[in-house]
PDB file of C-alpha atoms in Angstrom:
ATOM      1  CA  MET A   1     -45.473 -24.598 -84.158  1.00 56.00           C
ATOM      2  CA  THR A   2     -46.990 -27.567 -82.300  1.00 72.00           C
ATOM      3  CA  LYS A   3     -44.070 -29.406 -80.803  1.00 71.00           C
ATOM      4  CA  GLN A   4     -44.962 -33.333 -81.472  1.00 78.00           C
ATOM      5  CA  ILE A   5     -44.149 -35.577 -78.277  1.00 76.00           C
ATOM      6  CA  ASP A   6     -43.436 -39.381 -78.273  1.00 83.00           C
ATOM      7  CA  LEU A   7     -47.235 -40.498 -78.478  1.00 89.00           C
ATOM      8  CA  ALA A   8     -46.420 -43.874 -76.219  1.00 95.00           C
ATOM      9  CA  GLY A   9     -44.503 -45.706 -78.947  1.00 96.00           C
ATOM     10  CA  SER A  10     -46.202 -47.314 -82.244  1.00 97.00           C
ATOM     11  CA  PHE A  11     -48.030 -50.379 -82.973  1.00 98.00           C
ATOM     12  CA  THR A  12     -48.266 -51.457 -86.865  1.00 98.00           C
ATOM     13  CA  LEU A  13     -51.777 -53.026 -87.679  1.00 98.00           C
ATOM     14  CA  PRO A  14     -51.414 -56.789 -88.455  1.00 98.00           C
ATOM     15  CA  GLY A  15     -50.915 -57.606 -92.318  1.00 96.00           C
ATOM     16  CA  THR A  16     -50.541 -54.178 -93.137  1.00 97.00           C
ATOM     17  CA  SER A  17     -48.018 -51.346 -93.560  1.00 95.00           C
ATOM     18  CA  MET A  18     -50.293 -48.860 -91.323  1.00 98.00           C
ATOM     19  CA  THR A  19     -48.221 -48.109 -88.032  1.00 98.00           C
ATOM     20  CA  VAL A  20     -49.769 -45.518 -85.888  1.00 98.00           C
ATOM     21  CA  ASN A  21     -48.866 -43.859 -82.693  1.00 98.00           C
ATOM     22  CA  ARG A  22     -50.692 -45.755 -79.506  1.00 98.00           C
ATOM     23  CA  MET A  23     -52.049 -42.146 -78.618  1.00 98.00           C
ATOM     24  CA  GLY A  24     -54.589 -41.374 -81.241  1.00 98.00           C
ATOM     25  CA  TYR A  25     -58.015 -39.317 -81.398  1.00 98.00           C
ATOM     26  CA  GLY A  26     -61.430 -40.194 -80.884  1.00 98.00           C
ATOM     27  CA  ALA A  27     -63.551 -37.979 -83.167  1.00 97.00           C
ATOM     28  CA  MET A  28     -66.943 -38.646 -81.308  1.00 96.00           C
ATOM     29  CA  GLN A  29     -67.229 -35.236 -79.528  1.00 94.00           C
ATOM     30  CA  LEU A  30     -67.167 -33.134 -82.406  1.00 96.00           C
ATOM     31  CA  ALA A  31     -70.842 -33.481 -83.522  1.00 95.00           C
ATOM     32  CA  GLY A  32     -73.232 -32.502 -81.760  1.00 91.00           C
ATOM     33  CA  ARG A  33     -74.228 -29.836 -79.120  1.00 78.00           C
ATOM     34  CA  ASP A  34     -74.615 -31.240 -75.812  1.00 62.00           C
ATOM     35  CA  GLY A  35     -71.351 -33.504 -75.516  1.00 53.00           C
ATOM     36  CA  ASN A  36     -71.241 -37.421 -76.337  1.00 54.00           C
ATOM     37  CA  LYS A  37     -75.541 -37.664 -75.283  1.00 62.00           C
ATOM     38  CA  LEU A  38     -77.182 -37.909 -78.798  1.00 81.00           C
ATOM     39  CA  VAL A  39     -73.880 -36.591 -81.072  1.00 93.00           C
ATOM     40  CA  TRP A  40     -76.404 -35.498 -82.785  1.00 94.00           C
ATOM     41  CA  GLY A  41     -76.503 -32.406 -85.435  1.00 94.00           C
ATOM     42  CA  PRO A  42     -73.602 -29.701 -85.972  1.00 94.00           C
ATOM     43  CA  PRO A  43     -70.990 -28.595 -83.089  1.00 95.00           C
ATOM     44  CA  ARG A  44     -71.801 -24.938 -81.207  1.00 92.00           C
ATOM     45  CA  ASP A  45     -67.909 -23.560 -82.840  1.00 95.00           C
ATOM     46  CA  VAL A  46     -67.124 -25.526 -85.956  1.00 97.00           C
ATOM     47  CA  ASP A  47     -63.835 -23.448 -85.873  1.00 98.00           C
ATOM     48  CA  GLY A  48     -62.928 -25.057 -82.626  1.00 97.00           C
ATOM     49  CA  ALA A  49     -63.712 -28.690 -83.875  1.00 97.00           C
ATOM     50  CA  ILE A  50     -61.455 -27.696 -86.751  1.00 98.00           C
ATOM     51  CA  ALA A  51     -58.302 -26.503 -84.995  1.00 98.00           C
ATOM     52  CA  VAL A  52     -58.475 -29.461 -82.375  1.00 98.00           C
ATOM     53  CA  LEU A  53     -58.266 -31.680 -85.256  1.00 98.00           C
ATOM     54  CA  ARG A  54     -55.336 -29.907 -86.474  1.00 98.00           C
ATOM     55  CA  GLU A  55     -53.639 -29.818 -83.390  1.00 98.00           C
ATOM     56  CA  ALA A  56     -53.937 -33.711 -83.146  1.00 98.00           C
ATOM     57  CA  VAL A  57     -52.335 -34.227 -86.363  1.00 98.00           C
ATOM     58  CA  ALA A  58     -49.786 -31.489 -85.721  1.00 97.00           C
ATOM     59  CA  SER A  59     -48.822 -32.635 -81.851  1.00 97.00           C
ATOM     60  CA  GLY A  60     -48.335 -36.278 -84.041  1.00 97.00           C
ATOM     61  CA  VAL A  61     -51.361 -37.831 -83.842  1.00 98.00           C
ATOM     62  CA  ASN A  62     -51.717 -40.392 -86.695  1.00 98.00           C
ATOM     63  CA  HIS A  63     -54.817 -42.376 -85.894  1.00 98.00           C
ATOM     64  CA  ILE A  64     -58.335 -40.955 -86.048  1.00 98.00           C
ATOM     65  CA  ASP A  65     -61.261 -43.117 -85.206  1.00 98.00           C
ATOM     66  CA  THR A  66     -64.400 -41.688 -86.341  1.00 98.00           C
ATOM     67  CA  SER A  67     -68.277 -42.654 -87.943  1.00 98.00           C
ATOM     68  CA  ASP A  68     -70.396 -41.328 -90.304  1.00 98.00           C
ATOM     69  CA  PHE A  69     -73.434 -41.926 -87.971  1.00 96.00           C
ATOM     70  CA  TYR A  70     -71.813 -39.353 -86.150  1.00 97.00           C
ATOM     71  CA  GLY A  71     -73.911 -36.319 -86.685  1.00 96.00           C
ATOM     72  CA  PRO A  72     -74.926 -37.921 -88.716  1.00 97.00           C
ATOM     73  CA  HIS A  73     -72.642 -37.105 -91.694  1.00 97.00           C
ATOM     74  CA  VAL A  74     -70.987 -34.161 -89.300  1.00 97.00           C
ATOM     75  CA  THR A  75     -67.944 -35.840 -87.556  1.00 98.00           C
ATOM     76  CA  ASN A  76     -66.333 -36.684 -91.290  1.00 98.00           C
ATOM     77  CA  GLN A  77     -67.549 -33.733 -92.731  1.00 98.00           C
ATOM     78  CA  ILE A  78     -65.641 -31.482 -90.429  1.00 98.00           C
ATOM     79  CA  ILE A  79     -62.368 -33.806 -90.460  1.00 98.00           C
ATOM     80  CA  ARG A  80     -62.714 -33.580 -94.256  1.00 98.00           C
ATOM     81  CA  LYS A  81     -62.858 -29.846 -93.560  1.00 98.00           C
ATOM     82  CA  ALA A  82     -59.846 -29.839 -91.279  1.00 98.00           C
ATOM     83  CA  LEU A  83     -57.280 -32.547 -92.643  1.00 98.00           C
ATOM     84  CA  HIS A  84     -57.803 -33.060 -96.465  1.00 98.00           C
ATOM     85  CA  PRO A  85     -55.623 -33.648 -98.262  1.00 98.00           C
ATOM     86  CA  TYR A  86     -54.880 -35.893 -95.676  1.00 98.00           C
ATOM     87  CA  PRO A  87     -51.090 -36.361 -94.475  1.00 98.00           C
ATOM     88  CA  ASP A  88     -49.539 -39.707 -95.577  1.00 97.00           C
ATOM     89  CA  ASP A  89     -49.434 -41.388 -92.684  1.00 97.00           C
ATOM     90  CA  LEU A  90     -52.407 -41.009 -90.990  1.00 98.00           C
ATOM     91  CA  VAL A  91     -54.959 -43.783 -90.622  1.00 98.00           C
ATOM     92  CA  ILE A  92     -58.688 -42.856 -90.408  1.00 98.00           C
ATOM     93  CA  VAL A  93     -61.006 -45.319 -88.925  1.00 98.00           C
ATOM     94  CA  THR A  94     -64.215 -45.297 -89.361  1.00 98.00           C
ATOM     95  CA  LYS A  95     -67.451 -47.954 -88.021  1.00 98.00           C
ATOM     96  CA  VAL A  96     -70.876 -48.820 -89.618  1.00 98.00           C
ATOM     97  CA  SER A  97     -74.021 -51.142 -88.514  1.00 98.00           C
ATOM     98  CA  VAL A  98     -75.796 -48.137 -87.338  1.00 96.00           C
ATOM     99  CA  ARG A  99     -77.947 -45.381 -89.179  1.00 95.00           C
ATOM    100  CA  ARG A 100     -79.620 -42.167 -87.186  1.00 95.00           C
ATOM    101  CA  GLY A 101     -83.367 -42.115 -86.737  1.00 93.00           C
ATOM    102  CA  GLN A 102     -84.670 -38.262 -86.907  1.00 91.00           C
ATOM    103  CA  ASP A 103     -84.882 -38.344 -83.673  1.00 90.00           C
ATOM    104  CA  GLY A 104     -81.543 -38.947 -83.240  1.00 90.00           C
ATOM    105  CA  SER A 105     -82.170 -42.551 -82.184  1.00 92.00           C
ATOM    106  CA  TRP A 106     -79.532 -45.138 -83.525  1.00 93.00           C
ATOM    107  CA  ILE A 107     -80.944 -47.667 -85.651  1.00 95.00           C
ATOM    108  CA  PRO A 108     -79.359 -50.985 -86.306  1.00 96.00           C
ATOM    109  CA  ALA A 109     -78.490 -51.206 -90.123  1.00 97.00           C
ATOM    110  CA  VAL A 110     -76.760 -53.918 -91.308  1.00 97.00           C
ATOM    111  CA  SER A 111     -78.547 -55.407 -94.512  1.00 98.00           C
ATOM    112  CA  ARG A 112     -75.957 -55.454 -97.676  1.00 98.00           C
ATOM    113  CA  GLU A 113     -77.872 -52.120 -99.010  1.00 98.00           C
ATOM    114  CA  GLU A 114     -77.484 -50.398 -95.661  1.00 98.00           C
ATOM    115  CA  LEU A 115     -73.892 -51.447 -95.373  1.00 98.00           C
ATOM    116  CA  THR A 116     -73.001 -50.403 -98.847  1.00 98.00           C
ATOM    117  CA  ALA A 117     -74.641 -46.859 -98.360  1.00 98.00           C
ATOM    118  CA  ALA A 118     -72.514 -46.374 -94.986  1.00 98.00           C
ATOM    119  CA  ILE A 119     -69.136 -47.203 -96.685  1.00 98.00           C
ATOM    120  CA  GLN A 120     -70.537 -45.089 -99.666  1.00 98.00           C
ATOM    121  CA  ASP A 121     -71.271 -42.077 -97.286  1.00 98.00           C
ATOM    122  CA  ASN A 122     -68.302 -42.300 -95.238  1.00 98.00           C
ATOM    123  CA  LEU A 123     -65.807 -42.086 -98.396  1.00 98.00           C
ATOM    124  CA  ARG A 124     -68.313 -39.415 -99.547  1.00 98.00           C
ATOM    125  CA  ASN A 125     -68.017 -37.299 -96.529  1.00 98.00           C
ATOM    126  CA  LEU A 126     -64.353 -38.099 -95.508  1.00 98.00           C
ATOM    127  CA  GLY A 127     -63.334 -37.319 -99.715  1.00 98.00           C
ATOM    128  CA  LEU A 128     -61.619 -40.929 -99.772  1.00 98.00           C
ATOM    129  CA  ASP A 129     -61.312 -43.467-102.532  1.00 98.00           C
ATOM    130  CA  VAL A 130     -60.709 -46.438-100.262  1.00 98.00           C
ATOM    131  CA  ILE A 131     -60.986 -46.482 -96.350  1.00 98.00           C
ATOM    132  CA  ASP A 132     -58.189 -47.531 -94.275  1.00 98.00           C
ATOM    133  CA  VAL A 133     -60.015 -49.405 -91.376  1.00 98.00           C
ATOM    134  CA  VAL A 134     -63.520 -49.764 -91.065  1.00 98.00           C
ATOM    135  CA  ASN A 135     -65.083 -51.585 -88.070  1.00 98.00           C
ATOM    136  CA  LEU A 136     -68.357 -53.591 -88.076  1.00 98.00           C
ATOM    137  CA  ARG A 137     -70.081 -52.860 -84.726  1.00 98.00           C
ATOM    138  CA  SER A 138     -71.883 -55.695 -83.471  1.00 97.00           C
ATOM    139  CA  MET A 139     -75.612 -54.619 -82.594  1.00 94.00           C
ATOM    140  CA  HIS A 140     -76.672 -57.551 -81.071  1.00 93.00           C
ATOM    141  CA  GLY A 141     -76.083 -55.896 -77.557  1.00 86.00           C
ATOM    142  CA  ILE A 142     -76.729 -52.263 -77.723  1.00 81.00           C
ATOM    143  CA  HIS A 143     -74.411 -51.517 -74.644  1.00 80.00           C
ATOM    144  CA  GLU A 144     -72.199 -54.516 -74.251  1.00 91.00           C
ATOM    145  CA  PRO A 145     -71.270 -57.582 -76.092  1.00 96.00           C
ATOM    146  CA  THR A 146     -73.496 -60.197 -76.651  1.00 96.00           C
ATOM    147  CA  GLU A 147     -73.571 -63.457 -78.746  1.00 98.00           C
ATOM    148  CA  GLY A 148     -74.677 -63.758 -82.189  1.00 97.00           C
ATOM    149  CA  SER A 149     -73.868 -64.146 -85.534  1.00 98.00           C
ATOM    150  CA  LEU A 150     -72.050 -61.786 -87.812  1.00 98.00           C
ATOM    151  CA  GLU A 151     -71.634 -63.744 -90.887  1.00 98.00           C
ATOM    152  CA  ALA A 152     -73.411 -61.770 -92.900  1.00 98.00           C
ATOM    153  CA  PRO A 153     -72.662 -58.074 -92.248  1.00 98.00           C
ATOM    154  CA  LEU A 154     -68.909 -59.069 -92.355  1.00 98.00           C
ATOM    155  CA  THR A 155     -69.565 -60.990 -95.874  1.00 98.00           C
ATOM    156  CA  VAL A 156     -70.728 -57.682 -97.379  1.00 98.00           C
ATOM    157  CA  LEU A 157     -67.652 -55.815 -95.626  1.00 98.00           C
ATOM    158  CA  ALA A 158     -65.459 -58.678 -97.479  1.00 98.00           C
ATOM    159  CA  GLU A 159     -66.947 -58.475-100.760  1.00 98.00           C
ATOM    160  CA  LEU A 160     -66.469 -54.338-100.193  1.00 98.00           C
ATOM    161  CA  ARG A 161     -62.734 -55.020 -99.406  1.00 98.00           C
ATOM    162  CA  GLN A 162     -62.491 -56.708-102.343  1.00 98.00           C
ATOM    163  CA  LYS A 163     -63.860 -54.392-104.413  1.00 98.00           C
ATOM    164  CA  GLY A 164     -61.145 -51.711-103.224  1.00 98.00           C
ATOM    165  CA  LEU A 165     -63.511 -49.723-101.196  1.00 98.00           C
ATOM    166  CA  ILE A 166     -62.104 -50.944 -98.070  1.00 98.00           C
ATOM    167  CA  ARG A 167     -58.243 -51.680 -96.823  1.00 98.00           C
ATOM    168  CA  HIS A 168     -58.732 -53.217 -93.905  1.00 98.00           C
ATOM    169  CA  ILE A 169     -61.318 -54.652 -91.014  1.00 98.00           C
ATOM    170  CA  GLY A 170     -61.801 -54.446 -87.647  1.00 98.00           C
ATOM    171  CA  LEU A 171     -64.407 -54.949 -85.184  1.00 98.00           C
ATOM    172  CA  SER A 172     -66.307 -53.866 -82.061  1.00 98.00           C
ATOM    173  CA  ASN A 173     -68.588 -54.366 -79.241  1.00 97.00           C
ATOM    174  CA  VAL A 174     -68.117 -58.150 -79.645  1.00 98.00           C
ATOM    175  CA  THR A 175     -67.304 -61.292 -77.579  1.00 98.00           C
ATOM    176  CA  PRO A 176     -64.113 -63.527 -78.280  1.00 98.00           C
ATOM    177  CA  LYS A 177     -66.341 -65.999 -79.798  1.00 98.00           C
ATOM    178  CA  GLN A 178     -67.403 -63.542 -82.318  1.00 98.00           C
ATOM    179  CA  ILE A 179     -63.953 -62.650 -83.213  1.00 98.00           C
ATOM    180  CA  ALA A 180     -62.600 -66.113 -83.745  1.00 98.00           C
ATOM    181  CA  ALA A 181     -65.558 -66.820 -86.523  1.00 98.00           C
ATOM    182  CA  ALA A 182     -65.172 -63.254 -87.703  1.00 98.00           C
ATOM    183  CA  ARG A 183     -60.951 -64.180 -87.906  1.00 98.00           C
ATOM    184  CA  GLN A 184     -62.296 -67.430 -89.964  1.00 98.00           C
ATOM    185  CA  ILE A 185     -64.082 -64.953 -92.830  1.00 97.00           C
ATOM    186  CA  VAL A 186     -61.963 -61.970 -93.121  1.00 98.00           C
ATOM    187  CA  PRO A 187     -58.456 -61.152 -91.266  1.00 98.00           C
ATOM    188  CA  ILE A 188     -59.197 -58.519 -88.561  1.00 98.00           C
ATOM    189  CA  VAL A 189     -56.571 -56.003 -87.804  1.00 98.00           C
ATOM    190  CA  GLY A 190     -58.113 -54.337 -84.186  1.00 98.00           C
ATOM    191  CA  VAL A 191     -61.087 -54.743 -81.907  1.00 98.00           C
ATOM    192  CA  GLN A 192     -62.896 -51.985 -80.187  1.00 98.00           C
ATOM    193  CA  ASN A 193     -64.883 -52.502 -76.710  1.00 97.00           C
ATOM    194  CA  GLN A 194     -65.233 -51.098 -73.289  1.00 96.00           C
ATOM    195  CA  TYR A 195     -62.537 -51.524 -71.074  1.00 97.00           C
ATOM    196  CA  ASN A 196     -61.357 -49.524 -68.469  1.00 96.00           C
ATOM    197  CA  LEU A 197     -59.699 -49.215 -64.858  1.00 96.00           C
ATOM    198  CA  ALA A 198     -63.110 -50.281 -63.662  1.00 95.00           C
ATOM    199  CA  HIS A 199     -64.282 -52.428 -66.378  1.00 95.00           C
ATOM    200  CA  ARG A 200     -61.598 -55.569 -67.417  1.00 95.00           C
ATOM    201  CA  SER A 201     -63.960 -58.555 -68.730  1.00 95.00           C
ATOM    202  CA  ASP A 202     -61.534 -58.224 -71.739  1.00 97.00           C
ATOM    203  CA  ASP A 203     -58.119 -58.721 -69.519  1.00 97.00           C
ATOM    204  CA  ALA A 204     -57.835 -62.375 -71.125  1.00 98.00           C
ATOM    205  CA  LEU A 205     -58.995 -61.156 -74.278  1.00 98.00           C
ATOM    206  CA  ILE A 206     -56.455 -58.212 -74.712  1.00 98.00           C
ATOM    207  CA  ALA A 207     -53.585 -61.155 -74.333  1.00 98.00           C
ATOM    208  CA  ASN A 208     -54.685 -63.155 -76.773  1.00 98.00           C
ATOM    209  CA  LEU A 209     -54.948 -60.548 -79.149  1.00 98.00           C
ATOM    210  CA  ALA A 210     -51.720 -59.172 -78.708  1.00 98.00           C
ATOM    211  CA  ARG A 211     -50.206 -62.751 -78.946  1.00 98.00           C
ATOM    212  CA  ASP A 212     -51.631 -62.613 -82.490  1.00 98.00           C
ATOM    213  CA  GLY A 213     -50.651 -58.966 -82.854  1.00 98.00           C
ATOM    214  CA  ILE A 214     -54.174 -57.494 -83.217  1.00 98.00           C
ATOM    215  CA  ALA A 215     -54.969 -53.871 -81.607  1.00 98.00           C
ATOM    216  CA  TYR A 216     -57.410 -53.572 -79.049  1.00 98.00           C
ATOM    217  CA  VAL A 217     -59.088 -50.290 -78.919  1.00 98.00           C
ATOM    218  CA  PRO A 218     -60.931 -49.419 -75.696  1.00 98.00           C
ATOM    219  CA  PHE A 219     -63.448 -46.571 -75.486  1.00 93.00           C
ATOM    220  CA  PHE A 220     -65.239 -44.921 -72.311  1.00 92.00           C
ATOM    221  CA  PRO A 221     -61.974 -44.826 -70.482  1.00 91.00           C
ATOM    222  CA  LEU A 222     -63.572 -43.169 -67.604  1.00 87.00           C
ATOM    223  CA  GLY A 223     -66.560 -44.987 -67.948  1.00 86.00           C
ATOM    224  CA  GLY A 224     -69.183 -46.269 -65.374  1.00 85.00           C
ATOM    225  CA  PHE A 225     -66.938 -45.792 -62.123  1.00 90.00           C
ATOM    226  CA  SER A 226     -68.443 -46.319 -58.828  1.00 89.00           C
ATOM    227  CA  PRO A 227     -67.663 -43.088 -56.186  1.00 91.00           C
ATOM    228  CA  LEU A 228     -65.273 -45.228 -54.603  1.00 88.00           C
ATOM    229  CA  GLN A 229     -63.436 -45.864 -57.403  1.00 92.00           C
ATOM    230  CA  SER A 230     -63.580 -42.430 -58.940  1.00 93.00           C
ATOM    231  CA  THR A 231     -62.273 -41.322 -55.512  1.00 94.00           C
ATOM    232  CA  THR A 232     -59.152 -43.971 -55.706  1.00 93.00           C
ATOM    233  CA  LEU A 233     -58.569 -42.625 -59.041  1.00 96.00           C
ATOM    234  CA  SER A 234     -58.896 -39.073 -58.297  1.00 96.00           C
ATOM    235  CA  ASP A 235     -56.045 -39.827 -55.373  1.00 96.00           C
ATOM    236  CA  VAL A 236     -53.687 -41.718 -57.446  1.00 96.00           C
ATOM    237  CA  ALA A 237     -54.135 -38.495 -59.735  1.00 97.00           C
ATOM    238  CA  ALA A 238     -53.226 -35.776 -57.167  1.00 97.00           C
ATOM    239  CA  ARG A 239     -50.542 -38.094 -55.727  1.00 96.00           C
ATOM    240  CA  LEU A 240     -48.936 -37.593 -59.172  1.00 97.00           C
ATOM    241  CA  GLY A 241     -50.213 -34.221 -60.221  1.00 97.00           C
ATOM    242  CA  ALA A 242     -52.429 -35.430 -63.188  1.00 97.00           C
ATOM    243  CA  THR A 243     -55.376 -35.221 -64.074  1.00 97.00           C
ATOM    244  CA  PRO A 244     -58.139 -38.721 -63.602  1.00 96.00           C
ATOM    245  CA  MET A 245     -58.212 -38.960 -66.886  1.00 96.00           C
ATOM    246  CA  GLN A 246     -54.648 -38.765 -67.694  1.00 97.00           C
ATOM    247  CA  VAL A 247     -53.768 -41.430 -65.359  1.00 97.00           C
ATOM    248  CA  ALA A 248     -56.717 -43.513 -66.976  1.00 97.00           C
ATOM    249  CA  LEU A 249     -55.036 -43.076 -70.241  1.00 97.00           C
ATOM    250  CA  ALA A 250     -52.116 -43.707 -68.854  1.00 98.00           C
ATOM    251  CA  TRP A 251     -53.064 -47.003 -67.244  1.00 98.00           C
ATOM    252  CA  LEU A 252     -54.170 -48.270 -70.416  1.00 98.00           C
ATOM    253  CA  LEU A 253     -50.992 -47.696 -72.164  1.00 98.00           C
ATOM    254  CA  HIS A 254     -49.220 -49.395 -69.589  1.00 97.00           C
ATOM    255  CA  ARG A 255     -51.627 -52.279 -69.535  1.00 97.00           C
ATOM    256  CA  SER A 256     -50.603 -53.845 -72.898  1.00 98.00           C
ATOM    257  CA  PRO A 257     -48.594 -52.660 -75.519  1.00 98.00           C
ATOM    258  CA  ASN A 258     -50.992 -54.081 -78.175  1.00 98.00           C
ATOM    259  CA  ILE A 259     -53.687 -50.975 -76.866  1.00 98.00           C
ATOM    260  CA  LEU A 260     -54.305 -48.591 -78.593  1.00 98.00           C
ATOM    261  CA  VAL A 261     -55.992 -45.155 -76.909  1.00 98.00           C
ATOM    262  CA  ILE A 262     -58.534 -42.939 -78.671  1.00 98.00           C
ATOM    263  CA  PRO A 263     -59.733 -40.007 -76.323  1.00 97.00           C
ATOM    264  CA  GLY A 264     -62.226 -37.911 -77.168  1.00 96.00           C
ATOM    265  CA  THR A 265     -62.712 -33.790 -76.701  1.00 96.00           C
ATOM    266  CA  SER A 266     -63.539 -30.833 -78.549  1.00 95.00           C
ATOM    267  CA  SER A 267     -61.401 -28.767 -77.143  1.00 96.00           C
ATOM    268  CA  VAL A 268     -57.390 -27.895 -77.877  1.00 98.00           C
ATOM    269  CA  GLU A 269     -56.770 -27.578 -74.052  1.00 97.00           C
ATOM    270  CA  HIS A 270     -58.491 -30.873 -73.107  1.00 97.00           C
ATOM    271  CA  LEU A 271     -57.005 -32.401 -76.201  1.00 98.00           C
ATOM    272  CA  ARG A 272     -53.026 -31.405 -75.004  1.00 97.00           C
ATOM    273  CA  GLU A 273     -54.072 -32.816 -71.567  1.00 97.00           C
ATOM    274  CA  ASN A 274     -54.839 -35.909 -72.879  1.00 97.00           C
ATOM    275  CA  LEU A 275     -51.901 -36.326 -74.951  1.00 97.00           C
ATOM    276  CA  GLN A 276     -49.684 -35.529 -72.353  1.00 97.00           C
ATOM    277  CA  ALA A 277     -50.930 -39.046 -70.657  1.00 97.00           C
ATOM    278  CA  SER A 278     -48.605 -40.513 -73.028  1.00 97.00           C
ATOM    279  CA  THR A 279     -45.562 -39.126 -71.141  1.00 96.00           C
ATOM    280  CA  LEU A 280     -46.641 -39.876 -67.504  1.00 96.00           C
ATOM    281  CA  GLN A 281     -44.837 -42.228 -65.721  1.00 95.00           C
ATOM    282  CA  LEU A 282     -46.430 -44.616 -63.532  1.00 97.00           C
ATOM    283  CA  PRO A 283     -44.345 -46.092 -60.679  1.00 96.00           C
ATOM    284  CA  ALA A 284     -45.256 -49.738 -59.730  1.00 97.00           C
ATOM    285  CA  GLU A 285     -46.278 -48.615 -56.508  1.00 96.00           C
ATOM    286  CA  VAL A 286     -49.070 -46.774 -58.146  1.00 96.00           C
ATOM    287  CA  VAL A 287     -50.049 -49.406 -60.840  1.00 96.00           C
ATOM    288  CA  ALA A 288     -50.538 -51.727 -57.831  1.00 95.00           C
ATOM    289  CA  ASP A 289     -53.174 -49.107 -55.998  1.00 95.00           C
ATOM    290  CA  LEU A 290     -54.832 -48.560 -59.696  1.00 95.00           C
ATOM    291  CA  GLU A 291     -55.114 -52.100 -60.114  1.00 93.00           C
ATOM    292  CA  THR A 292     -57.152 -51.858 -56.895  1.00 93.00           C
ATOM    293  CA  ILE A 293     -60.214 -50.538 -59.105  1.00 94.00           C
ATOM    294  CA  GLY A 294     -60.513 -53.490 -60.719  1.00 86.00           C
ATOM    295  CA  GLY A 295     -60.611 -56.035 -58.141  1.00 67.00           C
ATOM    296  CA  ARG A 296     -63.242 -53.929 -56.409  1.00 48.00           C
ATOM    297  CA  THR A 297     -65.450 -54.457 -59.534  1.00 42.00           C
ATOM    298  CA  SER A 298     -64.438 -58.455 -59.789  1.00 40.00           C
ATOM    299  CA  ARG A 299     -65.247 -58.822 -55.848  1.00 36.00           C
ATOM    300  CA  LEU A 300     -68.433 -56.867 -56.416  1.00 34.00           C
ATOM    301  CA  GLU A 301     -69.724 -58.800 -59.597  1.00 36.00           C
ATOM    302  CA  THR A 302     -68.686 -62.245 -57.856  1.00 28.00           C
ATOM    303  CA  THR A 303     -70.979 -60.973 -55.007  1.00 27.00           C
ATOM    304  CA  ALA A 304     -74.149 -59.920 -57.221  1.00 28.00           C
ATOM    305  CA  GLU A 305     -73.739 -63.307 -58.930  1.00 27.00           C
ATOM    306  CA  ARG A 306     -74.658 -65.350 -55.880  1.00 26.00           C
TER     307      ARG A 306
END
């Protein structure tokens, strides 16, 4: 029997009765045969994907991040096959605003008809009558947050929420200005942006969200590191007898109590390693060394702007 571990404590999404363990699971890597590159088609090993999901839930994970454009449809169908009927405390978070081209391309899909169809696809493939949380991913910037109005698509999601198809709404790939504007339209329970040791432009945003009790969910915990930054992280990991991914995840959990992490993997072995990061203790001197990674990024960016 899989042993449950303390997954870094818990967090209650604002204005909800949904309390999740801070160490969750991101299902993106369950789709496709070439890792995260395209997220296209079924995995090589469907039974292995099912085993990962069941191991995660058995270990105490009760927050799964997904989307019906992973595959497309593949990831949600695997989640349903592995876990339905779902545990009462399981919170499934999906995202919308993208459809997939026949070549695997990512195409913005933010019209009323496209968003409504996306919600119906998520409901059908997950086997749900209502989705716990739907994140609207801003498509104004493909790879990073870029200013632009989200009023039209958010209004559609708010209407679908009123109809009982969505319980709560979050945002992804957004700026502070967009978050403030969105909160005038509908309550926002979480924000999902790129953030890690090397990319810390959301430092102030995380603090502001924490004051309002809003979750912050970083993605790409090891994305975009320079060779020097990677070396520093690897050196710290070796000192702690841990992997670089474990240290990166532990730092995120240490960073702020409103941070929820959702590392993804298609391997049970790697899943177990990731979950163990929630128990990794970071001494003050280690945190200080890790903070220099972000400091280097800031100096490099400042230099580049001159």
